[in-house]
Amino acid sequence: MRHLWLTAYTDILESLRARWFMVYTGVFGGIIVLLFAFGLTESRIMGFTGLSRLMVIYIQLSMAILPVFVLVTTVRSVAGDREAGVFEYLLSLPVSLAAWFWGRIAGRFVVVFLPVFLAMVGAALWGVVVSGAEMPWDLFLYYTGLLMSLAWCFLGLGMLISSLARSADVAQGAAFVIWLVLLLFLDLILMGVMIKEHVPADLVVGLALANPLQVFRTATMMLFDPQLVLLGPSAYVILDHFGEAGYIAYALLYPLLLGTLFATFGYLWFRRSDLP
Amino acid sequence: MIRFEQVVKRFRRQQVLKGVELEIGRGDRVALVGSNGAGKTTFIRCLLGEYTCQGRVLVKGLDPREQRHEVLSRIGFVPQLPPPLKMPVHQLIRFSASLSSADPERMEAVALRLGLDPARFRHQPFVKLSGGQKQKLLISIALGREVELLVLDEPAANLDPEARAIFFELLAERQERTAMIISSHRLDEVAALVNRVIEMDQGVVVLDDRVEDAVSLSSRLECRIELIRADQAFARSIEAWGFAPLEGGATWQGSVAGPDRLRFLGMLSRYAGVLRGIEMRERQAEAREAGCELSA
């Protein structure tokens, strides 16, 4: 276990010095600054104002940015390290493969989740302390959980791709294609076309429930639109099968489970294949 | 200590190791030589358990893939190409020492002997060090551990002559209790360090021979070189070996590490046209009576 934490700690420190981390942190910090700058806390939409409104927007933007950032930076740095000879050297030290793999995931989770979380905390503190706004803590906690779950899911997927691909370029290409496919199967894009083309409703809803991006999107909508009016008739399927609380639990647990499955499969592949 | 039993390694259709059969004992200092693509790196990676392969690789009866911790605790490795790690020097030392339950101060002491002051480069990212400094640090990490096998891939390629001499001394201090595999694509680079040569070609062992083990790893040769006339190009080369000029640059004096004699003579051969005399005499008190004296 000591080796696992040591690997995680080293990975965190390596990431903090990497350029991608600066960009990544800058993007999420920048979003918050821009949202404040454009006065989103003062505007109102569907009854939402103040920090709640800001958080609703922030979470939608995070859904667009977080997965692709996590995927691309994970596969670039992990597959890139392998290509550059980092694995050859560090894995010649007496560290178990389990400690190495899961340590890297743990370290990477901290560096991909913390900037997103801290940007949200910063916004909350600014809103409460400086603007005197009321903090919607339930919303804050729920969004934190959703973001954790989403980050873990795509981190697991990134580690799986890094284990399977033998070069950083292939890994990056695969990561981008997967993200694009998941994005296309959001309700706004291909799902709409499928419904228009009379594809069986069960298949469409099944795809929506399998796509972690769509699960995240629906779950965030549910908070400001509990009846999922925006989703149209498919809302009935979701609410009839899960209920509101059930779907929230599903949205939190499903990506976590999926990410863990991806990571486990990635680990098993990593353990039985060539390391460098 | 090490056994390779019919080891075969394939990358897709290409067979890189073709049934390697080998045994290496504790006192062996092996030069693993061969041209590019001979299979040296693959051999080393199979030995370190980094590659899966057919056949059996055993280190003290243990499988390096299945019993990684037990096996790798006994092996110190210096790669040919230093990894592009961004972590600072002190962190790399601490990390490596912690993983291998070694004393980081011992690693730092080795680095100091090699001429790299870890305190001075404490906060410097490893990747920003020069090629020679990286090599010194990786050697320090490998030699600062209590290991039974050293696997060194072109270890002295980036070292200056002074650091090479100390590196040879460090190896000499361990030669009784540590087996060594020193990989190089040129035998003359490592010939004086080893007592056995294994040559690989296209994935098979084509030569496995004992070599004369007369050169002490810690010996030094006092040298005096006389030239027909002072020569600027020669001056630049010989200064890199730490030699000092006498008589306006027509005569040079200095010392060379015993195992480096072949490399040194190789350098001198480039200036054969301006050489008047070469004198090399072994310095060590306990060294054999017979010094060598050459005249050109």
PDB file of N, CA, C and O in Angstrom, chain B residues 220-289:
ATOM      1  N   ARG B 220      45.078   2.645 -12.031  1.00  0.00           N
ATOM      2  CA  ARG B 220      45.231   3.872 -12.821  1.00  0.00           C
ATOM      3  C   ARG B 220      46.591   3.854 -13.494  1.00  0.00           C
ATOM      4  O   ARG B 220      47.560   3.292 -12.975  1.00  0.00           O
ATOM      5  N   LEU B 221      46.657   4.474 -14.659  1.00  0.00           N
ATOM      6  CA  LEU B 221      47.912   4.528 -15.408  1.00  0.00           C
ATOM      7  C   LEU B 221      48.400   5.970 -15.474  1.00  0.00           C
ATOM      8  O   LEU B 221      47.653   6.861 -15.902  1.00  0.00           O
ATOM      9  N   GLU B 222      49.625   6.176 -15.016  1.00  0.00           N
ATOM     10  CA  GLU B 222      50.241   7.489 -15.175  1.00  0.00           C
ATOM     11  C   GLU B 222      50.736   7.590 -16.619  1.00  0.00           C
ATOM     12  O   GLU B 222      51.394   6.670 -17.116  1.00  0.00           O
ATOM     13  N   CYS B 223      50.413   8.661 -17.283  1.00  0.00           N
ATOM     14  CA  CYS B 223      50.763   8.753 -18.705  1.00  0.00           C
ATOM     15  C   CYS B 223      51.515  10.045 -19.007  1.00  0.00           C
ATOM     16  O   CYS B 223      51.246  11.095 -18.413  1.00  0.00           O
ATOM     17  N   ARG B 224      52.393   9.916 -19.943  1.00  0.00           N
ATOM     18  CA  ARG B 224      53.115  11.097 -20.433  1.00  0.00           C
ATOM     19  C   ARG B 224      53.146  10.962 -21.954  1.00  0.00           C
ATOM     20  O   ARG B 224      53.584   9.960 -22.498  1.00  0.00           O
ATOM     21  N   ILE B 225      52.667  11.993 -22.620  1.00  0.00           N
ATOM     22  CA  ILE B 225      52.586  11.954 -24.080  1.00  0.00           C
ATOM     23  C   ILE B 225      53.476  13.058 -24.646  1.00  0.00           C
ATOM     24  O   ILE B 225      53.382  14.218 -24.218  1.00  0.00           O
ATOM     25  N   GLU B 226      54.318  12.693 -25.566  1.00  0.00           N
ATOM     26  CA  GLU B 226      55.165  13.705 -26.226  1.00  0.00           C
ATOM     27  C   GLU B 226      54.731  13.833 -27.678  1.00  0.00           C
ATOM     28  O   GLU B 226      54.489  12.829 -28.361  1.00  0.00           O
ATOM     29  N   LEU B 227      54.684  15.084 -28.124  1.00  0.00           N
ATOM     30  CA  LEU B 227      54.271  15.336 -29.505  1.00  0.00           C
ATOM     31  C   LEU B 227      55.442  15.912 -30.311  1.00  0.00           C
ATOM     32  O   LEU B 227      56.380  16.482 -29.735  1.00  0.00           O
ATOM     33  N   ILE B 228      55.352  15.764 -31.591  1.00  0.00           N
ATOM     34  CA  ILE B 228      56.361  16.378 -32.464  1.00  0.00           C
ATOM     35  C   ILE B 228      56.257  17.895 -32.354  1.00  0.00           C
ATOM     36  O   ILE B 228      57.247  18.611 -32.305  1.00  0.00           O
ATOM     37  N   ARG B 229      55.022  18.385 -32.268  1.00  0.00           N
ATOM     38  CA  ARG B 229      54.761  19.816 -32.097  1.00  0.00           C
ATOM     39  C   ARG B 229      53.398  19.965 -31.396  1.00  0.00           C
ATOM     40  O   ARG B 229      52.601  19.022 -31.386  1.00  0.00           O
ATOM     41  N   ALA B 230      53.201  21.145 -30.804  1.00  0.00           N
ATOM     42  CA  ALA B 230      51.910  21.405 -30.147  1.00  0.00           C
ATOM     43  C   ALA B 230      50.804  21.387 -31.200  1.00  0.00           C
ATOM     44  O   ALA B 230      51.011  21.846 -32.328  1.00  0.00           O
ATOM     45  N   ASP B 231      49.653  20.820 -30.811  1.00  0.00           N
ATOM     46  CA  ASP B 231      48.544  20.695 -31.772  1.00  0.00           C
ATOM     47  C   ASP B 231      47.229  21.036 -31.058  1.00  0.00           C
ATOM     48  O   ASP B 231      46.928  20.467 -30.003  1.00  0.00           O
ATOM     49  N   GLN B 232      46.497  21.990 -31.655  1.00  0.00           N
ATOM     50  CA  GLN B 232      45.287  22.481 -30.973  1.00  0.00           C
ATOM     51  C   GLN B 232      44.208  21.409 -30.835  1.00  0.00           C
ATOM     52  O   GLN B 232      43.578  21.274 -29.791  1.00  0.00           O
ATOM     53  N   ALA B 233      43.995  20.655 -31.904  1.00  0.00           N
ATOM     54  CA  ALA B 233      42.948  19.615 -31.865  1.00  0.00           C
ATOM     55  C   ALA B 233      43.297  18.568 -30.811  1.00  0.00           C
ATOM     56  O   ALA B 233      42.442  18.112 -30.034  1.00  0.00           O
ATOM     57  N   PHE B 234      44.572  18.193 -30.766  1.00  0.00           N
ATOM     58  CA  PHE B 234      45.008  17.210 -29.766  1.00  0.00           C
ATOM     59  C   PHE B 234      44.800  17.778 -28.354  1.00  0.00           C
ATOM     60  O   PHE B 234      44.347  17.072 -27.447  1.00  0.00           O
ATOM     61  N   ALA B 235      45.146  19.085 -28.214  1.00  0.00           N
ATOM     62  CA  ALA B 235      45.024  19.726 -26.892  1.00  0.00           C
ATOM     63  C   ALA B 235      43.577  19.644 -26.387  1.00  0.00           C
ATOM     64  O   ALA B 235      43.325  19.327 -25.229  1.00  0.00           O
ATOM     65  N   ARG B 236      42.618  19.895 -27.286  1.00  0.00           N
ATOM     66  CA  ARG B 236      41.205  19.844 -26.877  1.00  0.00           C
ATOM     67  C   ARG B 236      40.816  18.429 -26.427  1.00  0.00           C
ATOM     68  O   ARG B 236      40.147  18.239 -25.422  1.00  0.00           O
ATOM     69  N   SER B 237      41.276  17.445 -27.174  1.00  0.00           N
ATOM     70  CA  SER B 237      40.914  16.059 -26.833  1.00  0.00           C
ATOM     71  C   SER B 237      41.557  15.612 -25.524  1.00  0.00           C
ATOM     72  O   SER B 237      40.912  14.997 -24.676  1.00  0.00           O
ATOM     73  N   ILE B 238      42.851  15.934 -25.368  1.00  0.00           N
ATOM     74  CA  ILE B 238      43.573  15.418 -24.190  1.00  0.00           C
ATOM     75  C   ILE B 238      43.154  16.168 -22.924  1.00  0.00           C
ATOM     76  O   ILE B 238      43.163  15.601 -21.831  1.00  0.00           O
ATOM     77  N   GLU B 239      42.733  17.431 -23.082  1.00  0.00           N
ATOM     78  CA  GLU B 239      42.260  18.181 -21.911  1.00  0.00           C
ATOM     79  C   GLU B 239      40.983  17.566 -21.358  1.00  0.00           C
ATOM     80  O   GLU B 239      40.737  17.593 -20.156  1.00  0.00           O
ATOM     81  N   ALA B 240      40.175  17.002 -22.253  1.00  0.00           N
ATOM     82  CA  ALA B 240      38.950  16.338 -21.793  1.00  0.00           C
ATOM     83  C   ALA B 240      39.266  15.133 -20.906  1.00  0.00           C
ATOM     84  O   ALA B 240      38.424  14.680 -20.127  1.00  0.00           O
ATOM     85  N   TRP B 241      40.469  14.598 -21.018  1.00  0.00           N
ATOM     86  CA  TRP B 241      40.905  13.480 -20.161  1.00  0.00           C
ATOM     87  C   TRP B 241      41.598  13.983 -18.888  1.00  0.00           C
ATOM     88  O   TRP B 241      42.144  13.185 -18.129  1.00  0.00           O
ATOM     89  N   GLY B 242      41.613  15.302 -18.712  1.00  0.00           N
ATOM     90  CA  GLY B 242      42.188  15.872 -17.493  1.00  0.00           C
ATOM     91  C   GLY B 242      43.703  15.972 -17.534  1.00  0.00           C
ATOM     92  O   GLY B 242      44.342  16.078 -16.479  1.00  0.00           O
ATOM     93  N   PHE B 243      44.300  15.963 -18.719  1.00  0.00           N
ATOM     94  CA  PHE B 243      45.754  16.060 -18.830  1.00  0.00           C
ATOM     95  C   PHE B 243      46.184  17.528 -18.779  1.00  0.00           C
ATOM     96  O   PHE B 243      45.449  18.406 -19.210  1.00  0.00           O
ATOM     97  N   ALA B 244      47.416  17.753 -18.280  1.00  0.00           N
ATOM     98  CA  ALA B 244      47.960  19.116 -18.201  1.00  0.00           C
ATOM     99  C   ALA B 244      49.156  19.245 -19.145  1.00  0.00           C
ATOM    100  O   ALA B 244      49.939  18.293 -19.286  1.00  0.00           O
ATOM    101  N   PRO B 245      49.306  20.414 -19.796  1.00  0.00           N
ATOM    102  CA  PRO B 245      50.421  20.583 -20.738  1.00  0.00           C
ATOM    103  C   PRO B 245      51.736  20.927 -20.032  1.00  0.00           C
ATOM    104  O   PRO B 245      51.739  21.578 -18.991  1.00  0.00           O
ATOM    105  N   LEU B 246      52.820  20.470 -20.608  1.00  0.00           N
ATOM    106  CA  LEU B 246      54.158  20.862 -20.174  1.00  0.00           C
ATOM    107  C   LEU B 246      54.870  21.346 -21.432  1.00  0.00           C
ATOM    108  O   LEU B 246      54.502  20.972 -22.550  1.00  0.00           O
ATOM    109  N   GLU B 247      55.855  22.136 -21.263  1.00  0.00           N
ATOM    110  CA  GLU B 247      56.697  22.589 -22.375  1.00  0.00           C
ATOM    111  C   GLU B 247      55.874  23.170 -23.530  1.00  0.00           C
ATOM    112  O   GLU B 247      56.024  22.749 -24.689  1.00  0.00           O
ATOM    113  N   GLY B 248      54.991  24.068 -23.208  1.00  0.00           N
ATOM    114  CA  GLY B 248      54.237  24.781 -24.244  1.00  0.00           C
ATOM    115  C   GLY B 248      53.297  23.922 -25.053  1.00  0.00           C
ATOM    116  O   GLY B 248      52.943  24.267 -26.186  1.00  0.00           O
ATOM    117  N   GLY B 249      52.871  22.811 -24.511  1.00  0.00           N
ATOM    118  CA  GLY B 249      51.865  21.993 -25.181  1.00  0.00           C
ATOM    119  C   GLY B 249      52.435  20.875 -26.032  1.00  0.00           C
ATOM    120  O   GLY B 249      51.689  20.128 -26.671  1.00  0.00           O
ATOM    121  N   ALA B 250      53.756  20.697 -26.021  1.00  0.00           N
ATOM    122  CA  ALA B 250      54.351  19.595 -26.787  1.00  0.00           C
ATOM    123  C   ALA B 250      54.401  18.315 -25.962  1.00  0.00           C
ATOM    124  O   ALA B 250      54.584  17.220 -26.505  1.00  0.00           O
ATOM    125  N   THR B 251      54.256  18.476 -24.659  1.00  0.00           N
ATOM    126  CA  THR B 251      54.234  17.304 -23.773  1.00  0.00           C
ATOM    127  C   THR B 251      53.008  17.422 -22.863  1.00  0.00           C
ATOM    128  O   THR B 251      52.652  18.519 -22.424  1.00  0.00           O
ATOM    129  N   TRP B 252      52.370  16.290 -22.606  1.00  0.00           N
ATOM    130  CA  TRP B 252      51.169  16.275 -21.766  1.00  0.00           C
ATOM    131  C   TRP B 252      51.309  15.181 -20.712  1.00  0.00           C
ATOM    132  O   TRP B 252      51.840  14.118 -20.997  1.00  0.00           O
ATOM    133  N   GLN B 253      50.772  15.480 -19.522  1.00  0.00           N
ATOM    134  CA  GLN B 253      50.886  14.521 -18.429  1.00  0.00           C
ATOM    135  C   GLN B 253      49.528  14.367 -17.735  1.00  0.00           C
ATOM    136  O   GLN B 253      48.800  15.365 -17.565  1.00  0.00           O
ATOM    137  N   GLY B 254      49.227  13.160 -17.333  1.00  0.00           N
ATOM    138  CA  GLY B 254      47.974  12.931 -16.624  1.00  0.00           C
ATOM    139  C   GLY B 254      47.820  11.457 -16.305  1.00  0.00           C
ATOM    140  O   GLY B 254      48.773  10.685 -16.453  1.00  0.00           O
ATOM    141  N   SER B 255      46.628  11.075 -15.874  1.00  0.00           N
ATOM    142  CA  SER B 255      46.419   9.662 -15.569  1.00  0.00           C
ATOM    143  C   SER B 255      45.107   9.177 -16.194  1.00  0.00           C
ATOM    144  O   SER B 255      44.188   9.964 -16.433  1.00  0.00           O
ATOM    145  N   VAL B 256      45.077   7.883 -16.433  1.00  0.00           N
ATOM    146  CA  VAL B 256      43.927   7.260 -17.094  1.00  0.00           C
ATOM    147  C   VAL B 256      43.505   6.049 -16.261  1.00  0.00           C
ATOM    148  O   VAL B 256      44.362   5.331 -15.741  1.00  0.00           O
ATOM    149  N   ALA B 257      42.214   5.855 -16.134  1.00  0.00           N
ATOM    150  CA  ALA B 257      41.729   4.674 -15.412  1.00  0.00           C
ATOM    151  C   ALA B 257      42.139   3.409 -16.167  1.00  0.00           C
ATOM    152  O   ALA B 257      42.056   3.382 -17.408  1.00  0.00           O
ATOM    153  N   GLY B 258      42.569   2.403 -15.414  1.00  0.00           N
ATOM    154  CA  GLY B 258      43.053   1.167 -16.051  1.00  0.00           C
ATOM    155  C   GLY B 258      42.093   0.604 -17.089  1.00  0.00           C
ATOM    156  O   GLY B 258      42.486   0.356 -18.241  1.00  0.00           O
ATOM    157  N   PRO B 259      40.805   0.444 -16.741  1.00  0.00           N
ATOM    158  CA  PRO B 259      39.885  -0.142 -17.717  1.00  0.00           C
ATOM    159  C   PRO B 259      39.632   0.763 -18.927  1.00  0.00           C
ATOM    160  O   PRO B 259      39.049   0.327 -19.898  1.00  0.00           O
ATOM    161  N   ASP B 260      40.075   2.013 -18.832  1.00  0.00           N
ATOM    162  CA  ASP B 260      39.850   2.951 -19.930  1.00  0.00           C
ATOM    163  C   ASP B 260      41.013   2.986 -20.911  1.00  0.00           C
ATOM    164  O   ASP B 260      41.007   3.781 -21.848  1.00  0.00           O
ATOM    165  N   ARG B 261      42.004   2.115 -20.704  1.00  0.00           N
ATOM    166  CA  ARG B 261      43.230   2.239 -21.505  1.00  0.00           C
ATOM    167  C   ARG B 261      42.972   2.050 -23.006  1.00  0.00           C
ATOM    168  O   ARG B 261      43.546   2.749 -23.828  1.00  0.00           O
ATOM    169  N   LEU B 262      42.081   1.134 -23.306  1.00  0.00           N
ATOM    170  CA  LEU B 262      41.813   0.868 -24.720  1.00  0.00           C
ATOM    171  C   LEU B 262      41.146   2.076 -25.384  1.00  0.00           C
ATOM    172  O   LEU B 262      41.498   2.480 -26.489  1.00  0.00           O
ATOM    173  N   ARG B 263      40.217   2.638 -24.664  1.00  0.00           N
ATOM    174  CA  ARG B 263      39.514   3.821 -25.162  1.00  0.00           C
ATOM    175  C   ARG B 263      40.495   4.982 -25.328  1.00  0.00           C
ATOM    176  O   ARG B 263      40.448   5.718 -26.307  1.00  0.00           O
ATOM    177  N   PHE B 264      41.402   5.118 -24.348  1.00  0.00           N
ATOM    178  CA  PHE B 264      42.387   6.199 -24.384  1.00  0.00           C
ATOM    179  C   PHE B 264      43.320   6.019 -25.595  1.00  0.00           C
ATOM    180  O   PHE B 264      43.593   6.957 -26.342  1.00  0.00           O
ATOM    181  N   LEU B 265      43.780   4.790 -25.785  1.00  0.00           N
ATOM    182  CA  LEU B 265      44.673   4.536 -26.926  1.00  0.00           C
ATOM    183  C   LEU B 265      43.934   4.763 -28.246  1.00  0.00           C
ATOM    184  O   LEU B 265      44.528   5.209 -29.229  1.00  0.00           O
ATOM    185  N   GLY B 266      42.662   4.477 -28.238  1.00  0.00           N
ATOM    186  CA  GLY B 266      41.841   4.730 -29.426  1.00  0.00           C
ATOM    187  C   GLY B 266      41.818   6.208 -29.759  1.00  0.00           C
ATOM    188  O   GLY B 266      41.925   6.608 -30.919  1.00  0.00           O
ATOM    189  N   MET B 267      41.702   7.024 -28.690  1.00  0.00           N
ATOM    190  CA  MET B 267      41.716   8.483 -28.900  1.00  0.00           C
ATOM    191  C   MET B 267      43.079   8.910 -29.435  1.00  0.00           C
ATOM    192  O   MET B 267      43.189   9.687 -30.392  1.00  0.00           O
ATOM    193  N   LEU B 268      44.150   8.357 -28.834  1.00  0.00           N
ATOM    194  CA  LEU B 268      45.512   8.736 -29.269  1.00  0.00           C
ATOM    195  C   LEU B 268      45.760   8.353 -30.730  1.00  0.00           C
ATOM    196  O   LEU B 268      46.468   9.057 -31.451  1.00  0.00           O
ATOM    197  N   SER B 269      45.161   7.246 -31.132  1.00  0.00           N
ATOM    198  CA  SER B 269      45.424   6.766 -32.498  1.00  0.00           C
ATOM    199  C   SER B 269      44.986   7.789 -33.554  1.00  0.00           C
ATOM    200  O   SER B 269      45.497   7.800 -34.661  1.00  0.00           O
ATOM    201  N   ARG B 270      44.029   8.645 -33.175  1.00  0.00           N
ATOM    202  CA  ARG B 270      43.586   9.665 -34.132  1.00  0.00           C
ATOM    203  C   ARG B 270      44.685  10.694 -34.402  1.00  0.00           C
ATOM    204  O   ARG B 270      44.645  11.410 -35.373  1.00  0.00           O
ATOM    205  N   TYR B 271      45.645  10.780 -33.475  1.00  0.00           N
ATOM    206  CA  TYR B 271      46.707  11.786 -33.620  1.00  0.00           C
ATOM    207  C   TYR B 271      48.073  11.119 -33.819  1.00  0.00           C
ATOM    208  O   TYR B 271      49.108  11.694 -33.466  1.00  0.00           O
ATOM    209  N   ALA B 272      48.078   9.903 -34.366  1.00  0.00           N
ATOM    210  CA  ALA B 272      49.328   9.145 -34.525  1.00  0.00           C
ATOM    211  C   ALA B 272      50.393   9.956 -35.277  1.00  0.00           C
ATOM    212  O   ALA B 272      51.590   9.838 -34.989  1.00  0.00           O
ATOM    213  N   GLY B 273      49.945  10.806 -36.183  1.00  0.00           N
ATOM    214  CA  GLY B 273      50.883  11.578 -36.996  1.00  0.00           C
ATOM    215  C   GLY B 273      51.689  12.598 -36.224  1.00  0.00           C
ATOM    216  O   GLY B 273      52.763  13.001 -36.674  1.00  0.00           O
ATOM    217  N   VAL B 274      51.216  13.036 -35.066  1.00  0.00           N
ATOM    218  CA  VAL B 274      51.958  14.056 -34.308  1.00  0.00           C
ATOM    219  C   VAL B 274      52.569  13.472 -33.021  1.00  0.00           C
ATOM    220  O   VAL B 274      53.145  14.198 -32.227  1.00  0.00           O
ATOM    221  N   LEU B 275      52.419  12.169 -32.808  1.00  0.00           N
ATOM    222  CA  LEU B 275      52.950  11.561 -31.575  1.00  0.00           C
ATOM    223  C   LEU B 275      54.442  11.269 -31.696  1.00  0.00           C
ATOM    224  O   LEU B 275      54.900  10.726 -32.707  1.00  0.00           O
ATOM    225  N   ARG B 276      55.179  11.657 -30.639  1.00  0.00           N
ATOM    226  CA  ARG B 276      56.594  11.273 -30.611  1.00  0.00           C
ATOM    227  C   ARG B 276      56.802  10.127 -29.618  1.00  0.00           C
ATOM    228  O   ARG B 276      57.566   9.201 -29.886  1.00  0.00           O
ATOM    229  N   GLY B 277      56.129  10.181 -28.487  1.00  0.00           N
ATOM    230  CA  GLY B 277      56.315   9.122 -27.503  1.00  0.00           C
ATOM    231  C   GLY B 277      55.127   8.989 -26.568  1.00  0.00           C
ATOM    232  O   GLY B 277      54.435   9.973 -26.277  1.00  0.00           O
ATOM    233  N   ILE B 278      54.853   7.757 -26.144  1.00  0.00           N
ATOM    234  CA  ILE B 278      53.775   7.506 -25.172  1.00  0.00           C
ATOM    235  C   ILE B 278      54.377   6.692 -24.031  1.00  0.00           C
ATOM    236  O   ILE B 278      55.031   5.674 -24.275  1.00  0.00           O
ATOM    237  N   GLU B 279      54.135   7.140 -22.811  1.00  0.00           N
ATOM    238  CA  GLU B 279      54.601   6.364 -21.663  1.00  0.00           C
ATOM    239  C   GLU B 279      53.399   6.126 -20.757  1.00  0.00           C
ATOM    240  O   GLU B 279      52.719   7.085 -20.373  1.00  0.00           O
ATOM    241  N   MET B 280      53.129   4.876 -20.453  1.00  0.00           N
ATOM    242  CA  MET B 280      52.003   4.555 -19.565  1.00  0.00           C
ATOM    243  C   MET B 280      52.518   3.602 -18.496  1.00  0.00           C
ATOM    244  O   MET B 280      53.118   2.580 -18.815  1.00  0.00           O
ATOM    245  N   ARG B 281      52.292   3.939 -17.252  1.00  0.00           N
ATOM    246  CA  ARG B 281      52.812   3.113 -16.162  1.00  0.00           C
ATOM    247  C   ARG B 281      51.727   2.970 -15.097  1.00  0.00           C
ATOM    248  O   ARG B 281      51.132   3.975 -14.681  1.00  0.00           O
ATOM    249  N   GLU B 282      51.491   1.744 -14.651  1.00  0.00           N
ATOM    250  CA  GLU B 282      50.434   1.526 -13.669  1.00  0.00           C
ATOM    251  C   GLU B 282      50.844   2.108 -12.326  1.00  0.00           C
ATOM    252  O   GLU B 282      51.964   1.923 -11.887  1.00  0.00           O
ATOM    253  N   ARG B 283      49.881   2.817 -11.724  1.00  0.00           N
ATOM    254  CA  ARG B 283      50.198   3.556 -10.512  1.00  0.00           C
ATOM    255  C   ARG B 283      50.025   2.727  -9.242  1.00  0.00           C
ATOM    256  O   ARG B 283      50.788   2.856  -8.296  1.00  0.00           O
ATOM    257  N   GLN B 284      49.031   1.872  -9.206  1.00  0.00           N
ATOM    258  CA  GLN B 284      48.637   1.222  -7.952  1.00  0.00           C
ATOM    259  C   GLN B 284      49.781   0.480  -7.284  1.00  0.00           C
ATOM    260  O   GLN B 284      50.524  -0.256  -7.921  1.00  0.00           O
ATOM    261  N   ALA B 285      49.919   0.680  -5.975  1.00  0.00           N
ATOM    262  CA  ALA B 285      51.015   0.056  -5.242  1.00  0.00           C
ATOM    263  C   ALA B 285      50.919  -1.461  -5.312  1.00  0.00           C
ATOM    264  O   ALA B 285      51.916  -2.153  -5.505  1.00  0.00           O
ATOM    265  N   GLU B 286      49.692  -1.939  -5.195  1.00  0.00           N
ATOM    266  CA  GLU B 286      49.521  -3.403  -5.158  1.00  0.00           C
ATOM    267  C   GLU B 286      49.466  -3.993  -6.561  1.00  0.00           C
ATOM    268  O   GLU B 286      49.310  -5.203  -6.723  1.00  0.00           O
ATOM    269  N   ALA B 287      49.571  -3.111  -7.541  1.00  0.00           N
ATOM    270  CA  ALA B 287      49.464  -3.610  -8.908  1.00  0.00           C
ATOM    271  C   ALA B 287      50.669  -4.468  -9.265  1.00  0.00           C
ATOM    272  O   ALA B 287      51.694  -4.443  -8.592  1.00  0.00           O
ATOM    273  N   ARG B 288      50.476  -5.201 -10.321  1.00  0.00           N
ATOM    274  CA  ARG B 288      51.562  -6.076 -10.747  1.00  0.00           C
ATOM    275  C   ARG B 288      52.837  -5.299 -11.015  1.00  0.00           C
ATOM    276  O   ARG B 288      52.791  -4.111 -11.362  1.00  0.00           O
ATOM    277  N   GLU B 289      53.961  -5.942 -10.809  1.00  0.00           N
ATOM    278  CA  GLU B 289      55.248  -5.293 -10.998  1.00  0.00           C
ATOM    279  C   GLU B 289      55.377  -4.764 -12.425  1.00  0.00           C
ATOM    280  O   GLU B 289      55.893  -3.688 -12.666  1.00  0.00           O
TER     281      GLU B 289
END
